Amino acid sequence: MLDAIEVTKQFGAKRALDNVSLSVLPGEIYCLLGANGAGKTTLVNLFLNFLQPTSGTLQIGKLDVVRQPLETKRLLAYIPEQVTLYGVLSGLENLAFFSSLAIGEHLPRQRLLELLEAAGLPRQAADDRVATYSKGMRQKVGIAIALAKNAKALLLDEPTSGLDPSAANEFSELLVKASNDGVTVLTTTHDLFHAKQTGTRIGIMKQGRLVEELRSEEVSHADLEALYLKHMKS
Amino acid sequence: MKTMQPRPLSTLSLIVLHEARILVRDRTLLLVCCVLTLMVGYGLFVGLAQATLRDRMVAQVLKHEQETQTANSGTLQSVLAGQTALIPFSNPANPAAMAGTLSGRYATMPNAPLAALAIGQSDMMPNYYRITYLSKVQFMYDTEIENPWNLLSGHFDLAFVIVFVLPLLVTTLGYNLLSAEREHGTLRMLCSQPLSIATLMTGKVVVRMLALLAIVIPVPLVVLLLIRPEARGAEQLVLMLSWSALVAAYCLFWFAVAALVNTVGRSSSTNALIMMALWTIFVLILPVTMNLAVGLVSPAPSRTELASRTRVATAESLREYEDLYSADYRYASDPEALLVKNERIEVPSRMRAFFLAKQKVDEQIEPLLKRFDQQLLQQQKLVDRLSLLSPAMLVNEALTSIAGTDSRRFLAFKDQTEAFHKRWRQYFSPRIQESRAMTVRDLSSLPRWHWVEMPASEIRWSIWWRAMLMLALASVLGGLALARSSRGSIE
Ligand SMILES: Nc1ncnc2c1ncn2[C@@H]1O[C@H](COP(=O)(O)OP(=O)(O)OP(=O)(O)O)[C@@H](O)[C@H]1O
Ligand SMILES: [Mg+2]
């Protein structure tokens, strides 16, 4: 469903991604690990066509990301590390706008409230201006937007950053539920525990290269940590 | 996988509604619209005041003409009845006196119906001339001959608001069209949806442009229709339509520039700087440079040359009619000379000399004046051509032709006045030569001034092609901006 084929991305002299190939199947939750600057965000941005690859191709459901940007984005939902919304609008209004943009129709208020609730936003905050929200609250609106889209694939860049542990947990449950429904998930994270817990597959990146891929059921938490540290040190 | 959901809502309309809501909420739009309304109101007021002043001038002149005519025919009747004897200068029976200032004849140019839309040249060029047998040099070339392009010395009229201020307001609303979303971070959220940057930019421009145009177009037109009845004809409606098209195209041009800058520049502050630089170049520097260029390539006719040539011609004609000039006024010694006899009256030879001398001066100076006019025409043509380089000039030229305050109309007025002046002399010349006294019927059938409006089709054409050119320019830039927006990263 999500395919990166021999992707290289160069920023001037800096090679952010070096011949990365990766494939995520429907129903999988693929967790990308790696140190700061390893190239995780760059890979996600490439799938979103925010950046164009220097070489290689990226496909979503066999559609080329660069050549069919609008079609591929219909299949995707995305939650960035920092969800940014329109401060002058309420959480509900932001959700209404982005969801209608995503699916091409207005959802009824009741449905919007359900989505916000599912994302964990307190009901009484829904009509407050987003300018008054905390980072975690904005993140939850971002989750609601992704849920509204009912997308076939989820691209998540440290989506739980800023969420409190229980909210992060609830989010993990949402992910598992989605993957059981056949949704493809690619997520970056620094949380090894979370990766092992929710991920079905784990990739470790280092200096723009994918250095390790493994199934999470094949490793224990301790093994994963050891493996990660080994890669980071060498 | 490829099945797409139906999209009952067009993405563009979603963006338009969303943008409108954001702009209303954060008050930018309100502020900009208030500023624009105030300026449009003031500019229109200035234009209306000028138009009213000119209306009044023409009305006064015509009233004076009417009164003089009535007084003259009264006096003439009593002179013919032998009740009054008047010295030749104030005697309406004397054709030389009537050919001079006694007749109180004027050539006038009325305001065009939409004059209030632009002051143009109307504060520098006369809209009436007093017609006498005096030399053209004395009554038509006594004001400074100006370069026909004179935007910068302009007033704060509606044309100024459109040409100068509107681009600044477009800049205010458009310099951060995309950069703000990028800097704020919402661009990533938008672009993760099936939305192209081209659609996003189009939507943003549509809202902003509609807001500005909703003020700048209807406000002046409604005010004009309400308070100037002459603005209500079908011809005027077509002009108003072309005016609206022109303003809309100019507005679109600046939004296209803003959009293009947003696809090139990075930060909002950089964009703002680029926009200010472009405004300065297009609206200030280019017109001034072109003003200078026009002056260099086709210099304004030399006034000193005209003055000295006139002096020479006057001296020559004095010499030519020396005999007539030196003759004494006979009526001082012979009061009989003041009377009309057998429809004849003695025109004092000095007055005849005066008439002939002035005619002579004009004949002598004619080639030079022709060259003057040629040069003015040349300048006008040059301005027309150069104005293609600056949208501000292009629009200003068209705005003034809609208002009828462009130099072309004033030149037409001058031409017609010259022709009338000639006719005036021709009418009197035989009467003065043959000492024929003016009759009451003559007085009411003196050559009449008729202003012939410039052909509407010509004006319309000159406006529409400018509007179309402006629109084409805006479309090219806009197209370029949209094409650029679909490429490259959003980071
Ligand atoms: N727009 C850019 N221009 C130049 N270099 C960039 C750009 N974006 C990313 N990079 C570089 O590419 C490399 C990979 O960055 P990336 O953001 O993908 O890392 P990451 O794995 O997401 O890190 P983190 O864990 O801190 O989020 C970094 O060295 C970064 O400096
Ligand atoms: Mg990152």
CSV table of N, CA and C in Angstrom, one decimal, chain A residues 99-202:
chain,number,residue,atom,x,y,z
A,99,SER,N,-12.2,18.4,7.4
A,99,SER,CA,-12.8,17.2,7.0
A,99,SER,C,-13.6,17.4,5.7
A,100,SER,N,-14.2,18.6,5.5
A,100,SER,CA,-15.0,18.8,4.2
A,100,SER,C,-14.0,18.9,3.1
A,101,LEU,N,-12.8,19.4,3.4
A,101,LEU,CA,-11.8,19.5,2.3
A,101,LEU,C,-11.3,18.0,2.0
A,102,ALA,N,-11.2,17.2,3.0
A,102,ALA,CA,-10.8,15.8,2.8
A,102,ALA,C,-11.7,15.0,2.1
A,103,ILE,N,-13.0,15.1,2.5
A,103,ILE,CA,-14.0,14.1,1.9
A,103,ILE,C,-15.0,14.8,0.9
A,104,GLY,N,-14.9,16.1,0.8
A,104,GLY,CA,-15.7,16.8,-0.1
A,104,GLY,C,-17.2,16.9,0.3
A,105,GLU,N,-17.5,16.7,1.5
A,105,GLU,CA,-18.8,17.0,2.0
A,105,GLU,C,-18.8,17.5,3.4
A,106,HIS,N,-19.9,18.2,3.8
A,106,HIS,CA,-20.0,18.7,5.2
A,106,HIS,C,-20.5,17.6,6.0
A,107,LEU,N,-19.8,17.4,7.1
A,107,LEU,CA,-20.3,16.4,8.1
A,107,LEU,C,-21.2,17.1,9.1
A,108,PRO,N,-22.3,16.5,9.5
A,108,PRO,CA,-23.2,17.1,10.5
A,108,PRO,C,-22.4,17.3,11.8
A,109,ARG,N,-22.9,18.4,12.5
A,109,ARG,CA,-22.2,18.7,13.8
A,109,ARG,C,-22.1,17.5,14.8
A,110,GLN,N,-23.2,16.8,14.8
A,110,GLN,CA,-23.2,15.6,15.7
A,110,GLN,C,-22.0,14.7,15.4
A,111,ARG,N,-21.8,14.4,14.1
A,111,ARG,CA,-20.8,13.5,13.7
A,111,ARG,C,-19.4,14.1,14.1
A,112,LEU,N,-19.3,15.4,13.9
A,112,LEU,CA,-18.0,16.1,14.2
A,112,LEU,C,-17.7,16.0,15.7
A,113,LEU,N,-18.7,16.1,16.5
A,113,LEU,CA,-18.5,16.0,17.9
A,113,LEU,C,-18.1,14.6,18.3
A,114,GLU,N,-18.7,13.6,17.6
A,114,GLU,CA,-18.3,12.2,17.9
A,114,GLU,C,-16.9,12.0,17.6
A,115,LEU,N,-16.5,12.6,16.4
A,115,LEU,CA,-15.1,12.4,16.0
A,115,LEU,C,-14.1,13.0,17.1
A,116,LEU,N,-14.5,14.2,17.5
A,116,LEU,CA,-13.6,14.9,18.5
A,116,LEU,C,-13.6,14.0,19.8
A,117,GLU,N,-14.7,13.5,20.1
A,117,GLU,CA,-14.8,12.6,21.3
A,117,GLU,C,-13.9,11.4,21.2
A,118,ALA,N,-14.0,10.8,20.0
A,118,ALA,CA,-13.2,9.6,19.7
A,118,ALA,C,-11.7,10.0,19.8
A,119,ALA,N,-11.3,11.2,19.4
A,119,ALA,CA,-9.9,11.6,19.5
A,119,ALA,C,-9.5,12.0,20.9
A,120,GLY,N,-10.5,12.1,21.8
A,120,GLY,CA,-10.2,12.4,23.2
A,120,GLY,C,-10.3,13.9,23.6
A,121,LEU,N,-10.9,14.7,22.7
A,121,LEU,CA,-11.0,16.1,23.1
A,121,LEU,C,-12.2,16.3,24.0
A,122,PRO,N,-12.0,17.0,25.1
A,122,PRO,CA,-13.2,17.2,26.0
A,122,PRO,C,-14.3,18.0,25.2
A,123,ARG,N,-15.5,17.5,25.5
A,123,ARG,CA,-16.6,18.1,24.8
A,123,ARG,C,-16.7,19.6,24.9
A,124,GLN,N,-16.4,20.1,26.1
A,124,GLN,CA,-16.6,21.5,26.4
A,124,GLN,C,-15.6,22.4,25.7
A,125,ALA,N,-14.5,21.8,25.2
A,125,ALA,CA,-13.5,22.6,24.5
A,125,ALA,C,-13.8,22.7,23.0
A,126,ALA,N,-14.7,21.9,22.5
A,126,ALA,CA,-14.9,21.9,21.1
A,126,ALA,C,-15.2,23.2,20.4
A,127,ASP,N,-15.9,24.1,21.2
A,127,ASP,CA,-16.3,25.4,20.6
A,127,ASP,C,-15.4,26.5,21.0
A,128,ASP,N,-14.3,26.2,21.7
A,128,ASP,CA,-13.3,27.2,22.0
A,128,ASP,C,-12.4,27.5,20.9
A,129,ARG,N,-11.9,28.7,20.8
A,129,ARG,CA,-11.0,29.0,19.7
A,129,ARG,C,-9.7,28.2,19.9
A,130,VAL,N,-9.1,27.7,18.8
A,130,VAL,CA,-8.0,26.8,18.9
A,130,VAL,C,-6.8,27.6,19.5
A,131,ALA,N,-6.8,28.9,19.3
A,131,ALA,CA,-5.7,29.7,19.9
A,131,ALA,C,-5.5,29.5,21.4
A,132,THR,N,-6.6,29.0,22.0
A,132,THR,CA,-6.5,28.8,23.5
A,132,THR,C,-6.2,27.3,23.8
A,133,TYR,N,-6.0,26.5,22.8
A,133,TYR,CA,-5.7,25.1,23.0
A,133,TYR,C,-4.3,24.8,23.5
A,134,SER,N,-4.1,23.7,24.2
A,134,SER,CA,-2.7,23.2,24.5
A,134,SER,C,-2.3,22.4,23.3
A,135,LYS,N,-1.0,22.1,23.2
A,135,LYS,CA,-0.4,21.3,22.1
A,135,LYS,C,-1.2,20.0,22.0
A,136,GLY,N,-1.4,19.3,23.1
A,136,GLY,CA,-2.0,18.0,23.1
A,136,GLY,C,-3.5,18.1,22.5
A,137,MET,N,-4.1,19.2,22.9
A,137,MET,CA,-5.5,19.4,22.4
A,137,MET,C,-5.5,19.6,20.9
A,138,ARG,N,-4.6,20.3,20.4
A,138,ARG,CA,-4.5,20.5,18.9
A,138,ARG,C,-4.2,19.2,18.3
A,139,GLN,N,-3.3,18.4,18.9
A,139,GLN,CA,-3.0,17.1,18.4
A,139,GLN,C,-4.2,16.2,18.3
A,140,LYS,N,-5.1,16.4,19.2
A,140,LYS,CA,-6.3,15.6,19.2
A,140,LYS,C,-7.3,16.0,18.1
A,141,VAL,N,-7.3,17.3,17.8
A,141,VAL,CA,-8.1,17.8,16.7
A,141,VAL,C,-7.5,17.2,15.4
A,142,GLY,N,-6.2,17.1,15.3
A,142,GLY,CA,-5.5,16.5,14.2
A,142,GLY,C,-5.9,15.1,14.0
A,143,ILE,N,-6.0,14.4,15.2
A,143,ILE,CA,-6.4,12.9,15.1
A,143,ILE,C,-7.9,12.8,14.6
A,144,ALA,N,-8.7,13.8,15.1
A,144,ALA,CA,-10.1,13.8,14.6
A,144,ALA,C,-10.2,14.0,13.1
A,145,ILE,N,-9.4,14.9,12.6
A,145,ILE,CA,-9.4,15.2,11.2
A,145,ILE,C,-9.0,13.9,10.4
A,146,ALA,N,-8.0,13.2,10.9
A,146,ALA,CA,-7.5,12.0,10.3
A,146,ALA,C,-8.6,10.9,10.3
A,147,LEU,N,-9.3,10.8,11.5
A,147,LEU,CA,-10.4,9.9,11.6
A,147,LEU,C,-11.5,10.2,10.6
A,148,ALA,N,-11.8,11.5,10.5
A,148,ALA,CA,-13.0,11.9,9.6
A,148,ALA,C,-12.7,11.4,8.2
A,149,LYS,N,-11.5,11.3,7.8
A,149,LYS,CA,-11.2,11.0,6.4
A,149,LYS,C,-11.4,9.6,6.1
A,150,ASN,N,-11.4,8.7,7.1
A,150,ASN,CA,-11.6,7.3,6.9
A,150,ASN,C,-10.6,6.8,5.9
A,151,ALA,N,-9.4,7.2,6.0
A,151,ALA,CA,-8.4,6.9,4.9
A,151,ALA,C,-7.9,5.5,4.9
A,152,LYS,N,-7.4,5.1,3.8
A,152,LYS,CA,-6.8,3.7,3.6
A,152,LYS,C,-5.4,3.6,4.2
A,153,ALA,N,-4.8,4.8,4.3
A,153,ALA,CA,-3.4,4.8,4.8
A,153,ALA,C,-3.2,6.0,5.8
A,154,LEU,N,-2.5,5.7,6.8
A,154,LEU,CA,-2.2,6.8,7.8
A,154,LEU,C,-0.7,7.1,7.8
A,155,LEU,N,-0.3,8.3,7.7
A,155,LEU,CA,1.1,8.7,7.8
A,155,LEU,C,1.2,9.6,9.0
A,156,LEU,N,2.0,9.1,10.0
A,156,LEU,CA,2.0,9.7,11.3
A,156,LEU,C,3.5,10.1,11.6
A,157,ASP,N,3.7,11.3,11.9
A,157,ASP,CA,5.1,11.8,12.3
A,157,ASP,C,5.1,12.1,13.7
A,158,GLU,N,5.5,11.2,14.5
A,158,GLU,CA,5.5,11.4,16.0
A,158,GLU,C,4.2,11.9,16.4
A,159,PRO,N,3.1,11.2,16.2
A,159,PRO,CA,1.8,11.8,16.4
A,159,PRO,C,1.4,12.0,17.8
A,160,THR,N,2.1,11.2,18.7
A,160,THR,CA,1.7,11.3,20.1
A,160,THR,C,2.6,12.3,20.9
A,161,SER,N,3.4,13.0,20.1
A,161,SER,CA,4.2,14.0,20.9
A,161,SER,C,3.3,15.0,21.4
A,162,GLY,N,3.4,15.3,22.7
A,162,GLY,CA,2.6,16.3,23.4
A,162,GLY,C,1.3,15.6,24.0
A,163,LEU,N,1.1,14.4,23.7
A,163,LEU,CA,-0.1,13.7,24.3
A,163,LEU,C,0.3,13.2,25.7
A,164,ASP,N,-0.6,13.3,26.6
A,164,ASP,CA,-0.3,12.7,27.9
A,164,ASP,C,-0.4,11.2,27.8
A,165,PRO,N,0.2,10.4,28.7
A,165,PRO,CA,0.4,8.9,28.6
A,165,PRO,C,-1.0,8.3,28.3
A,166,SER,N,-2.0,8.7,29.0
A,166,SER,CA,-3.3,8.0,28.8
A,166,SER,C,-3.9,8.3,27.4
A,167,ALA,N,-3.7,9.5,27.0
A,167,ALA,CA,-4.2,9.9,25.6
A,167,ALA,C,-3.3,9.2,24.6
A,168,ALA,N,-2.0,9.0,24.8
A,168,ALA,CA,-1.2,8.3,23.9
A,168,ALA,C,-1.6,6.9,23.8
A,169,ASN,N,-2.0,6.3,24.9
A,169,ASN,CA,-2.5,4.9,25.0
A,169,ASN,C,-3.7,4.8,24.2
A,170,GLU,N,-4.7,5.7,24.4
A,170,GLU,CA,-5.9,5.6,23.7
A,170,GLU,C,-5.7,5.7,22.2
A,171,PHE,N,-4.7,6.6,21.8
A,171,PHE,CA,-4.4,6.7,20.4
A,171,PHE,C,-3.8,5.4,19.8
A,172,SER,N,-3.0,4.7,20.6
A,172,SER,CA,-2.5,3.4,20.2
A,172,SER,C,-3.6,2.5,19.9
A,173,GLU,N,-4.6,2.5,20.8
A,173,GLU,CA,-5.8,1.6,20.6
A,173,GLU,C,-6.5,1.9,19.3
A,174,LEU,N,-6.6,3.2,19.1
A,174,LEU,CA,-7.3,3.6,17.8
A,174,LEU,C,-6.5,3.1,16.6
A,175,LEU,N,-5.2,3.1,16.7
A,175,LEU,CA,-4.3,2.7,15.6
A,175,LEU,C,-4.5,1.2,15.4
A,176,VAL,N,-4.5,0.4,16.5
A,176,VAL,CA,-4.7,-1.0,16.4
A,176,VAL,C,-6.1,-1.3,15.7
A,177,LYS,N,-7.1,-0.6,16.2
A,177,LYS,CA,-8.4,-0.8,15.6
A,177,LYS,C,-8.4,-0.5,14.1
A,178,ALA,N,-7.8,0.6,13.8
A,178,ALA,CA,-7.8,0.9,12.3
A,178,ALA,C,-7.1,-0.2,11.5
A,179,SER,N,-5.9,-0.7,12.1
A,179,SER,CA,-5.2,-1.7,11.3
A,179,SER,C,-6.0,-3.0,11.2
A,180,ASN,N,-6.7,-3.3,12.2
A,180,ASN,CA,-7.6,-4.4,12.1
A,180,ASN,C,-8.6,-4.3,11.0
A,181,ASP,N,-9.0,-3.0,10.8
A,181,ASP,CA,-9.9,-2.8,9.6
A,181,ASP,C,-9.2,-2.7,8.3
A,182,GLY,N,-7.9,-3.0,8.3
A,182,GLY,CA,-7.2,-3.0,7.0
A,182,GLY,C,-6.5,-1.8,6.6
A,183,VAL,N,-6.5,-0.8,7.6
A,183,VAL,CA,-5.8,0.5,7.3
A,183,VAL,C,-4.3,0.3,7.4
A,184,THR,N,-3.6,0.9,6.5
A,184,THR,CA,-2.1,0.8,6.5
A,184,THR,C,-1.5,2.0,7.3
A,185,VAL,N,-0.6,1.7,8.2
A,185,VAL,CA,-0.1,2.8,9.0
A,185,VAL,C,1.4,2.9,8.9
A,186,LEU,N,1.9,4.0,8.7
A,186,LEU,CA,3.4,4.3,8.8
A,186,LEU,C,3.5,5.4,9.8
A,187,THR,N,4.3,5.1,10.9
A,187,THR,CA,4.5,6.1,11.9
A,187,THR,C,5.9,6.2,12.3
A,188,THR,N,6.3,7.4,12.6
A,188,THR,CA,7.7,7.6,13.2
A,188,THR,C,7.5,7.7,14.6
A,189,THR,N,8.5,7.3,15.4
A,189,THR,CA,8.5,7.5,16.8
A,189,THR,C,9.8,7.4,17.5
A,190,HIS,N,10.0,7.9,18.6
A,190,HIS,CA,11.2,7.7,19.4
A,190,HIS,C,10.9,6.8,20.6
A,191,ASP,N,9.7,6.3,20.6
A,191,ASP,CA,9.2,5.5,21.8
A,191,ASP,C,9.3,4.0,21.4
A,192,LEU,N,10.4,3.4,21.9
A,192,LEU,CA,10.6,2.0,21.5
A,192,LEU,C,9.5,1.1,22.1
A,193,PHE,N,9.1,1.5,23.3
A,193,PHE,CA,8.1,0.7,24.0
A,193,PHE,C,6.8,0.7,23.1
A,194,HIS,N,6.4,1.9,22.8
A,194,HIS,CA,5.2,2.1,22.0
A,194,HIS,C,5.4,1.3,20.6
A,195,ALA,N,6.6,1.4,20.0
A,195,ALA,CA,6.8,0.7,18.7
A,195,ALA,C,6.6,-0.8,18.9
A,196,LYS,N,7.1,-1.3,19.9
A,196,LYS,CA,7.1,-2.7,20.1
A,196,LYS,C,5.6,-3.1,20.4
A,197,GLN,N,4.9,-2.2,21.2
A,197,GLN,CA,3.6,-2.5,21.6
A,197,GLN,C,2.6,-2.5,20.5
A,198,THR,N,2.6,-1.4,19.7
A,198,THR,CA,1.6,-1.3,18.7
A,198,THR,C,2.0,-1.7,17.3
A,199,GLY,N,3.3,-1.6,17.0
A,199,GLY,CA,3.8,-1.9,15.7
A,199,GLY,C,3.7,-3.3,15.3
A,200,THR,N,3.4,-3.6,14.0
A,200,THR,CA,3.6,-5.0,13.6
A,200,THR,C,4.9,-5.1,13.0
A,201,ARG,N,5.5,-4.0,12.4
A,201,ARG,CA,6.8,-4.1,11.9
A,201,ARG,C,7.6,-2.9,12.4
A,202,ILE,N,8.9,-3.0,12.5
A,202,ILE,CA,9.7,-1.9,13.0
A,202,ILE,C,10.9,-1.7,12.0
